Tab-separated table of C-alpha atoms in Angstrom:
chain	number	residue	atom	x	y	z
A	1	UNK	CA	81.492	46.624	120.914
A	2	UNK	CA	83.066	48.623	123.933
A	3	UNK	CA	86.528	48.738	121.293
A	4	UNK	CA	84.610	50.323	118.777
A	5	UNK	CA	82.871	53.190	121.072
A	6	UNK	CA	86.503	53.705	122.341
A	7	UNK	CA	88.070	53.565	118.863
A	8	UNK	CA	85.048	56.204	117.847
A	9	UNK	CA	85.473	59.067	120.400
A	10	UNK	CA	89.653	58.529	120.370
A	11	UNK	CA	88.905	59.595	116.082
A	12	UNK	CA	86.242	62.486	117.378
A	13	UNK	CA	88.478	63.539	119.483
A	14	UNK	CA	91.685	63.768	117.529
A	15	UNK	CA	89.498	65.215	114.651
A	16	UNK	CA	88.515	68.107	117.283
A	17	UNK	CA	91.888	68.542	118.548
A	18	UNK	CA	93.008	69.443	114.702
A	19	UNK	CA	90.237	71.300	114.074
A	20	UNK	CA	90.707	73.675	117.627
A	21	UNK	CA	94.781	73.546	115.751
A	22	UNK	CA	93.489	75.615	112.999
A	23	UNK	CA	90.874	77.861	114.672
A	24	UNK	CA	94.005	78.936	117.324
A	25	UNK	CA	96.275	78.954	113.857
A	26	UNK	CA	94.099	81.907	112.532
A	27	UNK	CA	93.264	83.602	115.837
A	28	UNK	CA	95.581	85.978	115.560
A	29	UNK	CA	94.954	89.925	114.936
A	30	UNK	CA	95.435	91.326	111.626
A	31	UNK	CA	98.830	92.869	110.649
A	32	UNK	CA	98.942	96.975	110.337
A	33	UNK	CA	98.483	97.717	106.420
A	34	UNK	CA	100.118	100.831	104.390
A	35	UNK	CA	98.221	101.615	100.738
A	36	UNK	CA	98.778	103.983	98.453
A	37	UNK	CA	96.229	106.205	96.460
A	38	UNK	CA	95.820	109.316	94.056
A	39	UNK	CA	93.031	111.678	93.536
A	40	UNK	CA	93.035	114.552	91.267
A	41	UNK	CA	95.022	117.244	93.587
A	42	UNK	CA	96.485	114.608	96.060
A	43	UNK	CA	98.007	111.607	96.552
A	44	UNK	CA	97.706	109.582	100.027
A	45	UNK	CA	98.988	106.945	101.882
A	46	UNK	CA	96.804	105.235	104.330
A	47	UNK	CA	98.080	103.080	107.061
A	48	UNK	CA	95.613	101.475	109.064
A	49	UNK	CA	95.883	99.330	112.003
A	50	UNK	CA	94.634	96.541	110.820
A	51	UNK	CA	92.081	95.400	107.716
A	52	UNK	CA	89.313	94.249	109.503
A	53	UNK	CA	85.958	94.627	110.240
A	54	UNK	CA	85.433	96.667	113.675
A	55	UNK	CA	87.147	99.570	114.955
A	56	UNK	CA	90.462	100.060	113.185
A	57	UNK	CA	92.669	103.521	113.263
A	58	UNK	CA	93.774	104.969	109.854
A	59	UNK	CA	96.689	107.330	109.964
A	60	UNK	CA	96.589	109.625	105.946
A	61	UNK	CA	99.833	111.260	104.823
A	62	UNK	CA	98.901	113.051	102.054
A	63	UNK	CA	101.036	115.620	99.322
A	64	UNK	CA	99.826	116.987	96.541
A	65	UNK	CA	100.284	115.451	92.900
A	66	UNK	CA	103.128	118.009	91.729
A	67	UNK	CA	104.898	116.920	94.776
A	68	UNK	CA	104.142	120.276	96.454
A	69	UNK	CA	103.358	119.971	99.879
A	70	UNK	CA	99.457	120.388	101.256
A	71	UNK	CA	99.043	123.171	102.956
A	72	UNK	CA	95.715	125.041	101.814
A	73	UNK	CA	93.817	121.366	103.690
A	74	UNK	CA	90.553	122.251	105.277
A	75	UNK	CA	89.648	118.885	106.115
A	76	UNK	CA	89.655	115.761	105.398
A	77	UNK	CA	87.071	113.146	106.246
A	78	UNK	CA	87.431	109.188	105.668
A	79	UNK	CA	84.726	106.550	104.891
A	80	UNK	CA	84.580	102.978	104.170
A	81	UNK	CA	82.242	101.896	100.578
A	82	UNK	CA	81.733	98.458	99.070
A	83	UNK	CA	80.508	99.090	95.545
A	84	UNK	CA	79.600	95.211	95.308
A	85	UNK	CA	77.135	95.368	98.271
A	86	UNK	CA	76.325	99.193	97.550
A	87	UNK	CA	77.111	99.634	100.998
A	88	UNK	CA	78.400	103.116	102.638
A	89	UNK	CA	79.762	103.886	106.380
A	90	UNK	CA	79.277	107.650	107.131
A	91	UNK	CA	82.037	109.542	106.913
A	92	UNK	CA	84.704	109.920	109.882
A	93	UNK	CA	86.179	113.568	110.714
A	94	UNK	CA	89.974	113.009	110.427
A	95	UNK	CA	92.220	114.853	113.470
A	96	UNK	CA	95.235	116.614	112.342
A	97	UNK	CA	98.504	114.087	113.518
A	98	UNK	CA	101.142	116.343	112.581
A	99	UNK	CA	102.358	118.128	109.663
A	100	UNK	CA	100.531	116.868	106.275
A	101	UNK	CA	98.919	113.872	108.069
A	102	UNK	CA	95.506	112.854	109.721
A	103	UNK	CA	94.332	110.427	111.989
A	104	UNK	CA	90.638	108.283	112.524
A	105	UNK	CA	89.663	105.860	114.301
A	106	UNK	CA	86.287	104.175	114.413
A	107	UNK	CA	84.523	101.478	112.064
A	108	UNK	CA	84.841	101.864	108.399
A	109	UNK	CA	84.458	98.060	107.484
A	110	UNK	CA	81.307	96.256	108.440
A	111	UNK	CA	81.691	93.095	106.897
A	112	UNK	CA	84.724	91.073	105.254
A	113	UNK	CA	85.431	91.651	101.439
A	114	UNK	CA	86.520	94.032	99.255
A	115	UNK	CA	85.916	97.577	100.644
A	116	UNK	CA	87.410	101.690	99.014
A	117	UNK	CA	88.379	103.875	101.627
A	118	UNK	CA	86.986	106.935	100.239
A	119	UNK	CA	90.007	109.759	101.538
A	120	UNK	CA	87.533	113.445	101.060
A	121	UNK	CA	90.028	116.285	101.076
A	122	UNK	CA	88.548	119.716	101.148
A	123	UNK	CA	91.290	122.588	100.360
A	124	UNK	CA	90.958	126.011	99.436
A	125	UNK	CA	90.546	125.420	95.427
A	126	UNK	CA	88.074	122.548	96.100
A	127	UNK	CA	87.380	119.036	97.083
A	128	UNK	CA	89.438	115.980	96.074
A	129	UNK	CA	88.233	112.211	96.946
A	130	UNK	CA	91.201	109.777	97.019
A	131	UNK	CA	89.627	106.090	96.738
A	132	UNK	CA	91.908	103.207	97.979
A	133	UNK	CA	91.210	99.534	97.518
A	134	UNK	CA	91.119	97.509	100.623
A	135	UNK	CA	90.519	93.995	101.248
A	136	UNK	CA	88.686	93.144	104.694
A	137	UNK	CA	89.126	90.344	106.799
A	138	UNK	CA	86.676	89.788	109.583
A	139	UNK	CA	87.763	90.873	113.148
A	140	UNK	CA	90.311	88.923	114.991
A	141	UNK	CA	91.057	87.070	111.453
């Protein structure tokens, strides 16, 4: 009887031990991401620090569609949408981070899945949204 009590918590414990393997495995942070998107006057490139749920920084290059560069930019503004959910994070000011690119930090992502960062460009002739597909991991992920 004692054998089999023995013989049960050695298996729990070895089971544990593989299971803790593949939590530490997948503990590690998110890698830094770089996408690419186009609105009607603009196209972007985000790079982000990491796609993930909680506060990430976003760095936006952006040039306009004829190749010209962009230098009528009022502002721009970044938020984080997931049309499957319907859900909507308010919009972030962006920081000028030198010439033709903007910086944000904060959290655009509040739940794992597949999110649009929504790029809102206002310029002298108008507004342009650039929308950029993004899948989201949860934090730490």
């Amino acid at each position: 009887m004692r054998s089999r009590i023995v013989a049960g918590w050695l298996v729990a414990l070895a089971a544990s031990s593989a299971l803790a393997g593949v939590t530490l495995a997948r503990s590690g942070d998110p890698e830094p991401v770089s996408l690419t998107g186009s609105g009607q006057q603009f196209l972007a490139t985000a790079e982000l620090s990491r796609s993930a749920t909680g506060v990430i920084e976003v760095e936006i290059g952006l040039r306009r569609s004829d190749g010209s560069t962009a230098g009528d930019v009022q502002s721009v503004a970044v938020s984080g949408v997931m049309p499957a959910m319907g859900h909507v994070t308010p919009g972030l000011p962006a920081r000028p981070a030198g010439a033709h690119r903007y910086r944000v930090r904060g959290e655009l992502f509040s739940m794992p899945g597949t999110w649009q960062l929504d790029i809102r460009v206002d310029t002298t002739s108008g507004p342009d949204v650039i929308d950029i597909e993004v899948p989201v991991d949860i934090e730490g992920n």
